[in-house]
PDB file of C-alpha atoms in Angstrom:
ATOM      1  CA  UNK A   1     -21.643 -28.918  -4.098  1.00 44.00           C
ATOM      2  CA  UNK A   2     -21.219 -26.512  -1.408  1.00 47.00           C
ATOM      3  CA  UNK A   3     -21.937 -22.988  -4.012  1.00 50.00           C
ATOM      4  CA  UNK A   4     -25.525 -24.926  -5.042  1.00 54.00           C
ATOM      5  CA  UNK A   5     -26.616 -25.543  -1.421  1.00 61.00           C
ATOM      6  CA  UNK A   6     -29.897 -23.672  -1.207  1.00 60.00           C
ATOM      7  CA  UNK A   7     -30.084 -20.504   1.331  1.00 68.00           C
ATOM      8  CA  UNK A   8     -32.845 -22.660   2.885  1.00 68.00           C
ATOM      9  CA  UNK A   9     -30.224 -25.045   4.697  1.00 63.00           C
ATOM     10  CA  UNK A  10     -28.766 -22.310   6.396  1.00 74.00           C
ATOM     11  CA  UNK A  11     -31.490 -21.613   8.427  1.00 84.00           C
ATOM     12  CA  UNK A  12     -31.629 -24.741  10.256  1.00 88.00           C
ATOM     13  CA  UNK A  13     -31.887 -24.102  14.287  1.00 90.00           C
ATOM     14  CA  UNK A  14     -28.043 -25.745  14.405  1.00 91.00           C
ATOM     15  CA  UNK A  15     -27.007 -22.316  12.534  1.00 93.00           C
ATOM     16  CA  UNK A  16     -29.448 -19.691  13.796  1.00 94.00           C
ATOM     17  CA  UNK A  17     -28.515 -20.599  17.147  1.00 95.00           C
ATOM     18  CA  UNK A  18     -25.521 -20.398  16.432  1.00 95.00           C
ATOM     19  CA  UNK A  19     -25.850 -17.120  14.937  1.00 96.00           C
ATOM     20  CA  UNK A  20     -28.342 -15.425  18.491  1.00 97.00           C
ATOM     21  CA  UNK A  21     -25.128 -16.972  20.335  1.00 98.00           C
ATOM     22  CA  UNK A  22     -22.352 -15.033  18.243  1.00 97.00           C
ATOM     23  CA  UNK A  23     -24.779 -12.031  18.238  1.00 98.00           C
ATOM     24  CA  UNK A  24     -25.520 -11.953  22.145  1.00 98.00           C
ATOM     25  CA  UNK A  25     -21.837 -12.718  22.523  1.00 97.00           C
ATOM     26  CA  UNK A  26     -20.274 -10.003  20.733  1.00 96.00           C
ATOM     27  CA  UNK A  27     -22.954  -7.448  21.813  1.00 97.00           C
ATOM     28  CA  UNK A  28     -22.009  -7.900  25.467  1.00 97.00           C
ATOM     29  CA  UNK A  29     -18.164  -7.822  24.849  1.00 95.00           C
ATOM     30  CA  UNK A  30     -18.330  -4.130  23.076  1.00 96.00           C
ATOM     31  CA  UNK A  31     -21.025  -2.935  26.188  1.00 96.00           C
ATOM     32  CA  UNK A  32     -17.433  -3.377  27.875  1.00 94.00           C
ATOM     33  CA  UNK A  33     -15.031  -2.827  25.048  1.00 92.00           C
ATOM     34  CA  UNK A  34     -16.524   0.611  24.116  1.00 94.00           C
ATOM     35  CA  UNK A  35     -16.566   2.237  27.558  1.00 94.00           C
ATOM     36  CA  UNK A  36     -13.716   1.524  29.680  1.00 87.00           C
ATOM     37  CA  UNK A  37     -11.413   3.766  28.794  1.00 90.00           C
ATOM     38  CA  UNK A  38     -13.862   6.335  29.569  1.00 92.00           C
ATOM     39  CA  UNK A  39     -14.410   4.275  32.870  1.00 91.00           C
ATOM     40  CA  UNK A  40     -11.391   4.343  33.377  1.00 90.00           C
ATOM     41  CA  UNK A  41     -10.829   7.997  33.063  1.00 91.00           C
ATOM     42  CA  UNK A  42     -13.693   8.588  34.680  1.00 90.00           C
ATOM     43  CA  UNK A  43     -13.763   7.048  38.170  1.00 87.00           C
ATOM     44  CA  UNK A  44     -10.135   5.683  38.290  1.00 87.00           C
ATOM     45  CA  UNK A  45      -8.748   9.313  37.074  1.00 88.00           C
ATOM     46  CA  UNK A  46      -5.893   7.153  34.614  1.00 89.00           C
ATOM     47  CA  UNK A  47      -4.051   9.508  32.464  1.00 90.00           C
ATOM     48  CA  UNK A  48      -3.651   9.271  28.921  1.00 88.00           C
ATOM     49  CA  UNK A  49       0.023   7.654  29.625  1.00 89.00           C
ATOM     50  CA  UNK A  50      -1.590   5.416  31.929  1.00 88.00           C
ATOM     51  CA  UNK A  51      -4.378   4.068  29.385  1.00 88.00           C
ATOM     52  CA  UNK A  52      -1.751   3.922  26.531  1.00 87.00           C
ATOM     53  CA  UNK A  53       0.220   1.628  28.752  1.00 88.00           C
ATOM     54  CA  UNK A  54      -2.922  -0.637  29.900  1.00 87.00           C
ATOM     55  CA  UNK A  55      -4.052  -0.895  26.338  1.00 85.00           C
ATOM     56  CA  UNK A  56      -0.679  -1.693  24.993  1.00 87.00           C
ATOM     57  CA  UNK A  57      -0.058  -4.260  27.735  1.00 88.00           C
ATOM     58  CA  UNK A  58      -3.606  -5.708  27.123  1.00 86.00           C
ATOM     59  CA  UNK A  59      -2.650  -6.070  23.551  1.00 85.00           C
ATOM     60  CA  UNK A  60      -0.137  -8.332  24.259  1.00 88.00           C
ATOM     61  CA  UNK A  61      -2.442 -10.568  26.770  1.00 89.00           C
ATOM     62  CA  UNK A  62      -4.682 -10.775  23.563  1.00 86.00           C
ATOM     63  CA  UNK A  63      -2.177 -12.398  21.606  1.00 88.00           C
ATOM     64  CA  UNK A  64      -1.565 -14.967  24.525  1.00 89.00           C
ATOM     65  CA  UNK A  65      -5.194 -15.409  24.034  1.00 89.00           C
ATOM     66  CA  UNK A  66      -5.171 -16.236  20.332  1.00 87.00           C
ATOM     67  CA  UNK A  67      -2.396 -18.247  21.036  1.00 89.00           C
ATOM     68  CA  UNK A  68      -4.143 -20.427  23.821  1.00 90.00           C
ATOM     69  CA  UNK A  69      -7.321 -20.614  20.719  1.00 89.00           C
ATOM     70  CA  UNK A  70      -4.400 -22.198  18.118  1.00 86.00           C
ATOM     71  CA  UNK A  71      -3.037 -24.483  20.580  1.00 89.00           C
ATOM     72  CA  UNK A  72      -5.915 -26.049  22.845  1.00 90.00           C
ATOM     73  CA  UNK A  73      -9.396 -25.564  21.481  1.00 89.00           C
ATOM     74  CA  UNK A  74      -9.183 -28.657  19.536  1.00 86.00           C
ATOM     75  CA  UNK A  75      -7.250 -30.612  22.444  1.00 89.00           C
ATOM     76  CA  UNK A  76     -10.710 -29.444  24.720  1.00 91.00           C
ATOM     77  CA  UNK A  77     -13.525 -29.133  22.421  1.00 91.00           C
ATOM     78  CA  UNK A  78     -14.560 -26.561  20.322  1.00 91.00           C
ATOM     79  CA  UNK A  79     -18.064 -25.846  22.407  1.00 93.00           C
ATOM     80  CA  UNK A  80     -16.672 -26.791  25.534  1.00 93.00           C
ATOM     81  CA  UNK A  81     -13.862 -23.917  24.877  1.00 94.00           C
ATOM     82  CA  UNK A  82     -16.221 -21.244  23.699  1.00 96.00           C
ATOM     83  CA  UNK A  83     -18.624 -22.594  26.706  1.00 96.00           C
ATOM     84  CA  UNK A  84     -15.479 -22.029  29.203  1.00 95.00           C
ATOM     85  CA  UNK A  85     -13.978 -19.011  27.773  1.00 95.00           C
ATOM     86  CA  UNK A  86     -17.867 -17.008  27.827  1.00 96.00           C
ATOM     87  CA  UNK A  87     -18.611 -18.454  31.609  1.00 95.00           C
ATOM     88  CA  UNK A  88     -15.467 -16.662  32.679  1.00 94.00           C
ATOM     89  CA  UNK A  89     -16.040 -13.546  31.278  1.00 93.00           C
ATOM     90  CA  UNK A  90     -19.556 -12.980  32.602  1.00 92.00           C
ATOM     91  CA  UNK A  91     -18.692 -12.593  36.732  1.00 89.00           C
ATOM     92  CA  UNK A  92     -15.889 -10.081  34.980  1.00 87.00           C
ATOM     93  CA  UNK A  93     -18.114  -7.824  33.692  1.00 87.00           C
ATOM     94  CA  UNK A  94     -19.970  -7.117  36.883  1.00 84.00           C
ATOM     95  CA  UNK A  95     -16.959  -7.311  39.632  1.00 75.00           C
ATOM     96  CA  UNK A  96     -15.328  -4.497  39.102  1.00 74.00           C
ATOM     97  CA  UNK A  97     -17.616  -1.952  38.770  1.00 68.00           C
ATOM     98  CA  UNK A  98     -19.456  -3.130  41.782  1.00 64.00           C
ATOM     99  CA  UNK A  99     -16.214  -4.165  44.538  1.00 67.00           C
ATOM    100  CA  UNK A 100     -13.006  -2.703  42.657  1.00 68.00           C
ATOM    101  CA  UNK A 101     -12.310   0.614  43.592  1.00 71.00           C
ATOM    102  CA  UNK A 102      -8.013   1.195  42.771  1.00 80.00           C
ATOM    103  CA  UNK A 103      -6.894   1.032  39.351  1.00 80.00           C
ATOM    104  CA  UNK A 104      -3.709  -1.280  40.675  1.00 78.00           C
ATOM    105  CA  UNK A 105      -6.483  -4.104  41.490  1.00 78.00           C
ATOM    106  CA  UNK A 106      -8.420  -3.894  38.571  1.00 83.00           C
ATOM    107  CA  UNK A 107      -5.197  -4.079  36.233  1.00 85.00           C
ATOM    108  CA  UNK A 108      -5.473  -8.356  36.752  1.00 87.00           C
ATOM    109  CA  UNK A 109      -9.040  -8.364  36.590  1.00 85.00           C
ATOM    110  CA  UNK A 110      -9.448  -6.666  32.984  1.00 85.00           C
ATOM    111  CA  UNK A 111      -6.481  -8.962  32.073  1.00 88.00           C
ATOM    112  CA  UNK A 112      -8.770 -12.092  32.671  1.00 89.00           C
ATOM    113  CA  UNK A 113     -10.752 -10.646  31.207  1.00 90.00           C
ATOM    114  CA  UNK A 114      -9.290  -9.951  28.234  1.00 91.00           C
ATOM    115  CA  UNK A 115      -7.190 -13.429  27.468  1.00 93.00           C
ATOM    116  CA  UNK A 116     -10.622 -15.167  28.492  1.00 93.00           C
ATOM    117  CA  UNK A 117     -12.958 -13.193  25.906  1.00 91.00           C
ATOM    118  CA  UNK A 118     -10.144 -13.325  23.045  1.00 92.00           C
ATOM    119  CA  UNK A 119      -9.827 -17.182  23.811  1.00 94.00           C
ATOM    120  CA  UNK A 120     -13.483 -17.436  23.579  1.00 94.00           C
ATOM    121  CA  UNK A 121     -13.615 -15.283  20.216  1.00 93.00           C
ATOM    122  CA  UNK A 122     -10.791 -16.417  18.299  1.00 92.00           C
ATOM    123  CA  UNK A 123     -12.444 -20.217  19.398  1.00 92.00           C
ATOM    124  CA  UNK A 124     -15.912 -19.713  18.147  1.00 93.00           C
ATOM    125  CA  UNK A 125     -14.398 -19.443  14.346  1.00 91.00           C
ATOM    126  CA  UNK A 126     -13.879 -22.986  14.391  1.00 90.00           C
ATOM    127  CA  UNK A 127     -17.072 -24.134  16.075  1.00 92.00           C
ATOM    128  CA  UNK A 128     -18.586 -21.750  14.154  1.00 91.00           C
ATOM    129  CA  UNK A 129     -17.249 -23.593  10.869  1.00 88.00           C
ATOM    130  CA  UNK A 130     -18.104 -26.827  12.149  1.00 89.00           C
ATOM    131  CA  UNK A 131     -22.028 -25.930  12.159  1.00 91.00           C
ATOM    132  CA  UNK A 132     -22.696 -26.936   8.496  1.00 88.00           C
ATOM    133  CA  UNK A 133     -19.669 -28.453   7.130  1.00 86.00           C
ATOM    134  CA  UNK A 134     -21.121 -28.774   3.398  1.00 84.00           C
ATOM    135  CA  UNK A 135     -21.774 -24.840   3.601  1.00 85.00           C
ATOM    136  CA  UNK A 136     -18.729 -23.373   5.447  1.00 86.00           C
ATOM    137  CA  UNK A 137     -17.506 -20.429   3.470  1.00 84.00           C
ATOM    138  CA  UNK A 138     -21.580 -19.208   3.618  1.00 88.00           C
ATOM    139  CA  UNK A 139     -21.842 -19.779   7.614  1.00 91.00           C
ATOM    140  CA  UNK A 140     -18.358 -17.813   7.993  1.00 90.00           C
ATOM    141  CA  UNK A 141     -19.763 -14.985   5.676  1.00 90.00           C
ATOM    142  CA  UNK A 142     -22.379 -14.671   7.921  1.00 93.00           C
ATOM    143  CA  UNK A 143     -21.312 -15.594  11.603  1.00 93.00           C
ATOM    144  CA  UNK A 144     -19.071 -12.290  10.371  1.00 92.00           C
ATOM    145  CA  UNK A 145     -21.878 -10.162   9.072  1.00 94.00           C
ATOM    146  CA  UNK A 146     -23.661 -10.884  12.385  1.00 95.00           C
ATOM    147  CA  UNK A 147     -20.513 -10.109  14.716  1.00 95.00           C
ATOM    148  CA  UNK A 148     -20.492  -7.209  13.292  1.00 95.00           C
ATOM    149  CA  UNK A 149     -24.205  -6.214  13.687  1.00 97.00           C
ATOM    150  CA  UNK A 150     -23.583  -7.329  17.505  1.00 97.00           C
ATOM    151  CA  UNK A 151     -20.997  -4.864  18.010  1.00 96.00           C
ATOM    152  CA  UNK A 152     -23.015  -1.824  16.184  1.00 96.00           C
ATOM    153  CA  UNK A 153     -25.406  -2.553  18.757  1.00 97.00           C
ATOM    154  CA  UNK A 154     -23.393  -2.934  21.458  1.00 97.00           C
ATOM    155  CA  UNK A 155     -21.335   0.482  19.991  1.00 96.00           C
ATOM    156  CA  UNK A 156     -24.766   2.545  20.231  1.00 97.00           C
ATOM    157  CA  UNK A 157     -25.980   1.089  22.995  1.00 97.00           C
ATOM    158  CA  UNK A 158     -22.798   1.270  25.645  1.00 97.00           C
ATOM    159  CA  UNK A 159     -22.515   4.418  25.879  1.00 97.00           C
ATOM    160  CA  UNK A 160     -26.322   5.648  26.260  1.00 97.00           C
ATOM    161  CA  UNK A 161     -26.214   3.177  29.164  1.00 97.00           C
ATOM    162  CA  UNK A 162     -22.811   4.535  30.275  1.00 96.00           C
ATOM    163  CA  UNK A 163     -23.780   8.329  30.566  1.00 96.00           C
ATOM    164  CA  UNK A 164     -27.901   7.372  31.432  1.00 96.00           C
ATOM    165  CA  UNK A 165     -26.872   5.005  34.194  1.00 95.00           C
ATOM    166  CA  UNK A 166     -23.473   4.096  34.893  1.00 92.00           C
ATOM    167  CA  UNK A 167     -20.467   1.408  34.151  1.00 92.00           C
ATOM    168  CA  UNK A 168     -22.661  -1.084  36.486  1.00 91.00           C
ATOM    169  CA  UNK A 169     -25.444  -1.445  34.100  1.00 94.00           C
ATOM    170  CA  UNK A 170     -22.836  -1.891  31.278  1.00 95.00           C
ATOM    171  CA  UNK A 171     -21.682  -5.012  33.364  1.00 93.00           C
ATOM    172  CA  UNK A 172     -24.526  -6.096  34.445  1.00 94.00           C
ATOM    173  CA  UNK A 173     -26.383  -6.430  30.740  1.00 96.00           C
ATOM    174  CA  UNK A 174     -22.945  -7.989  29.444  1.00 96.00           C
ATOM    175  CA  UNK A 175     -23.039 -10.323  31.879  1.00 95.00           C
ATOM    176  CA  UNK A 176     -26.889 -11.089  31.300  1.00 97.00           C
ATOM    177  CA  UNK A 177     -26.432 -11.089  27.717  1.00 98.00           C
ATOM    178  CA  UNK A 178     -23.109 -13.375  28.100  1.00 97.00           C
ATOM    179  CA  UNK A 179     -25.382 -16.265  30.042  1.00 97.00           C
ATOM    180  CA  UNK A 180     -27.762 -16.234  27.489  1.00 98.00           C
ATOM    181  CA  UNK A 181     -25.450 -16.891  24.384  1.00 97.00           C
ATOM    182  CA  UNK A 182     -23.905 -19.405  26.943  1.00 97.00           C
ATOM    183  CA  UNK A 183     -27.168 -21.047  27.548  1.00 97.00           C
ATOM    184  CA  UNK A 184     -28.315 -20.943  23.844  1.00 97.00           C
ATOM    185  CA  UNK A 185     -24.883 -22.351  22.927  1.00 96.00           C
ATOM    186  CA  UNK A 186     -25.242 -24.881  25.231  1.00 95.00           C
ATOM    187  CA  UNK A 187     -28.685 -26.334  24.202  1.00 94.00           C
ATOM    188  CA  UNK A 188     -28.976 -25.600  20.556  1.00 94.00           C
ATOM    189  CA  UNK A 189     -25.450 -25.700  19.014  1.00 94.00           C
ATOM    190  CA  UNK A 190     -23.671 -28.161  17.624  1.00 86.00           C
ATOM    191  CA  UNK A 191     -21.200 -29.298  15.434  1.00 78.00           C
ATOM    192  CA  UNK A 192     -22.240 -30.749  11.776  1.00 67.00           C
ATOM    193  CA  UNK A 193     -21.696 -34.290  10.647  1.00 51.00           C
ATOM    194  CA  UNK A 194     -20.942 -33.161   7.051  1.00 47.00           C
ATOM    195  CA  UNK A 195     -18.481 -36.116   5.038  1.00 45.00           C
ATOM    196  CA  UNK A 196     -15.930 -33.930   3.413  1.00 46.00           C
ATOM    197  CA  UNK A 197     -12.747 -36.017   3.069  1.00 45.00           C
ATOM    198  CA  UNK A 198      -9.550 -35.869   4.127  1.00 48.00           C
ATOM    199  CA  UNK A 199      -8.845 -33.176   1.322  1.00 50.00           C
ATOM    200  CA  UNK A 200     -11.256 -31.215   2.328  1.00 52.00           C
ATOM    201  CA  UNK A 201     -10.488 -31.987   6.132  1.00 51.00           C
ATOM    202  CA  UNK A 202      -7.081 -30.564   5.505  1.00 50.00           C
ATOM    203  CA  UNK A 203      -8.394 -27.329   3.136  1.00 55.00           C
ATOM    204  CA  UNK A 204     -10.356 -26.510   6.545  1.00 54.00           C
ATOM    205  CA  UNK A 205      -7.496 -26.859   8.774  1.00 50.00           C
ATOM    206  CA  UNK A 206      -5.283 -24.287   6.547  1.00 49.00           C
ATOM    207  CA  UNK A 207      -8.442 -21.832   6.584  1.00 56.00           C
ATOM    208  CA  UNK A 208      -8.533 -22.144  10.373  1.00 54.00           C
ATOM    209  CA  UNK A 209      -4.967 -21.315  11.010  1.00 49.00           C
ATOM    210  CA  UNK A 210      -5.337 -18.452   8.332  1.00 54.00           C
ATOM    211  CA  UNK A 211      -7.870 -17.184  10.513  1.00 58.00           C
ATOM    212  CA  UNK A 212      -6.081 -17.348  13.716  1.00 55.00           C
ATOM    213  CA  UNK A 213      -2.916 -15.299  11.972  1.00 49.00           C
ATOM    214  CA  UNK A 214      -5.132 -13.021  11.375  1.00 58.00           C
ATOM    215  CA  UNK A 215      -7.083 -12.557  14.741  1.00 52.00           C
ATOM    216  CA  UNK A 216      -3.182 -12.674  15.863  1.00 52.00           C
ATOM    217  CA  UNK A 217      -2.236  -9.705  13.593  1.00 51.00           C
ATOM    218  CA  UNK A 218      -5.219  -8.032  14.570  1.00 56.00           C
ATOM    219  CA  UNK A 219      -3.739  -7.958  18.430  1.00 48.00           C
ATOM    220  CA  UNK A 220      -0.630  -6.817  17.242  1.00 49.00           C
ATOM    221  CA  UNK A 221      -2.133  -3.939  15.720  1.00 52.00           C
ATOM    222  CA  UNK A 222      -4.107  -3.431  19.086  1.00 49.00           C
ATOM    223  CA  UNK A 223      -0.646  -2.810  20.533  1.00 46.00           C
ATOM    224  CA  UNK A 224       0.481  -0.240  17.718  1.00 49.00           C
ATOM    225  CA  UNK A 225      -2.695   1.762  18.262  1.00 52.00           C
ATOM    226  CA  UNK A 226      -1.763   1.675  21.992  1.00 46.00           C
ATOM    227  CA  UNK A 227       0.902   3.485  21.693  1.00 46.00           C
ATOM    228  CA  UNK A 228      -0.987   5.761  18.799  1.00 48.00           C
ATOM    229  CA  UNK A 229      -3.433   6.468  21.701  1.00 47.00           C
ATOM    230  CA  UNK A 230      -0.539   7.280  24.238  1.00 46.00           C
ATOM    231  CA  UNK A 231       0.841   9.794  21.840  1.00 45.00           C
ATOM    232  CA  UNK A 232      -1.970  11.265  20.066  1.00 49.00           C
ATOM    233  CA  UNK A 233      -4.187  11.707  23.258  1.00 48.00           C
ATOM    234  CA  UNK A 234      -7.973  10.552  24.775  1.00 45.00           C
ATOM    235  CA  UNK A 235      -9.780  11.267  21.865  1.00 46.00           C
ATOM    236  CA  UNK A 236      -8.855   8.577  19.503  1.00 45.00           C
ATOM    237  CA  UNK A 237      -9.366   6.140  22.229  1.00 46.00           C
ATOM    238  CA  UNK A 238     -12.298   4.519  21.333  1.00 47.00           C
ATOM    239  CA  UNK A 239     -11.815   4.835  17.553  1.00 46.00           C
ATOM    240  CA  UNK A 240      -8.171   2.866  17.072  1.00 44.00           C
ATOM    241  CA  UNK A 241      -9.736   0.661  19.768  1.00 48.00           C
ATOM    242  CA  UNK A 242     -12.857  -0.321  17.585  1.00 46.00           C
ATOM    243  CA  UNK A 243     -10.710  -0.692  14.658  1.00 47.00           C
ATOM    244  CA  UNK A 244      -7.656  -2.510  16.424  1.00 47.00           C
ATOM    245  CA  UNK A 245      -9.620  -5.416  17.636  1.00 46.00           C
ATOM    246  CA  UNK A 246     -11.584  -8.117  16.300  1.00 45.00           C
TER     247      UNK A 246
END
């Protein structure tokens, strides 16, 4: 039964790669995710009004994003989607810093960039399930815990790099950092061959599409604290963001 399996079969290289990718992953998103409003502040000079509106309008591409998760990632593979969605993130995080220089042309960019990394996110829950099927509640629990320890890193770490160095070095460890849970995810993980039935089969497929309301109310809540940020001014920027999105 899957509450007896012993702690000992989680740690099978299937799920601790799986776990460096998830980590690496989500680490190199927040280098981004924590600093670009000060970026864009910064060396774009965009207003308050003008990073309310982004934020609200990148809310919405998020949702398109969850949306494109729900509807093909089990039509093109679960790694093959979190494969594809990572790869096209990682040229993202170094372009603009290095060759985009007007906040008009970097508008589409950061939107790729956004529906790509919230397609490859919201996709990784179901890989991510598929890694031990006997033991899925306990690899959830702690593909979470260690999403979260990714982005605590990635939270401290952003902005030393930001203010020691510059937006460039942000990108350029994202993107680093991006390849290498791309390559581990490539070579090491896998999906499970676990024999759970077609009742179990079916309890799975309800928890999935819990899951993706819920990455799909977090983005709608990304769009509310847009408009909290417009209002309320610079300073909550990060904060709502960090708290907005998954």
């Amino acid at each position: 039964m899957q509450h007896r399996l012993p702690l000992q079969a989680i740690m099978q290289p299937n799920v601790v790669a799986g776990m460096a990718f998830i980590f690496c992953t989500l680490l190199a998103i927040e280098l981004i995710m924590v600093v670009y409003a000060s970026w864009l502040a910064r060396d774009f000079g965009a207003t308050t009004a003008q990073l309310g509106s982004i934020f609200a309008l990148l809310g919405f591409v998020e949702i398109g994003g969850s949306l494109g998760a729900a509807l093909f990632t089990d039509r093109i593979g679960k790694r093959r989607a979190v494969i594809g969605g990572y790869l096209l993130t990682a040229p993202v995080d170094v372009g603009p810093a290095v060759y985009v220089r007007q906040l008009v042309a970097l508008l589409p960019v950061f939107l790729l960039y956004d529906i790509c990394f919230e397609f490859a996110v919201v996709s990784t829950f179901p890989l991510l399930s598929e890694l031990l099927p006997q033991a899925r509640g306990r690899v959830i629990a702690i593909g979470v815990a260690t999403i979260g320890l990714g982005r605590v890193v990635g939270s401290l770490l952003g902005p030393a790099l930001f203010v020691g160095i510059g937006f460039t070095a942000n990108g350029v460890l994202a993107a680093l950092l991006t390849l290498l849970g791309v390559a581990i995810c490539a070579r090491w993980v896998y999906e499970g061959s676990g024999r759970g039935g077609e009742e179990e089969r079916r309890r799975h497929e309800t928890r999935v599409r819990m899951l993706c309301t819920f990455v799909l109310l977090g983005s709608r809540f990304s769009v509310l604290g847009s408009l909290v940020r417009s209002v309320l001014g610079s300073r909550f920027l990060v904060v709502v963001r960090w708290l907005s999105v998954l």
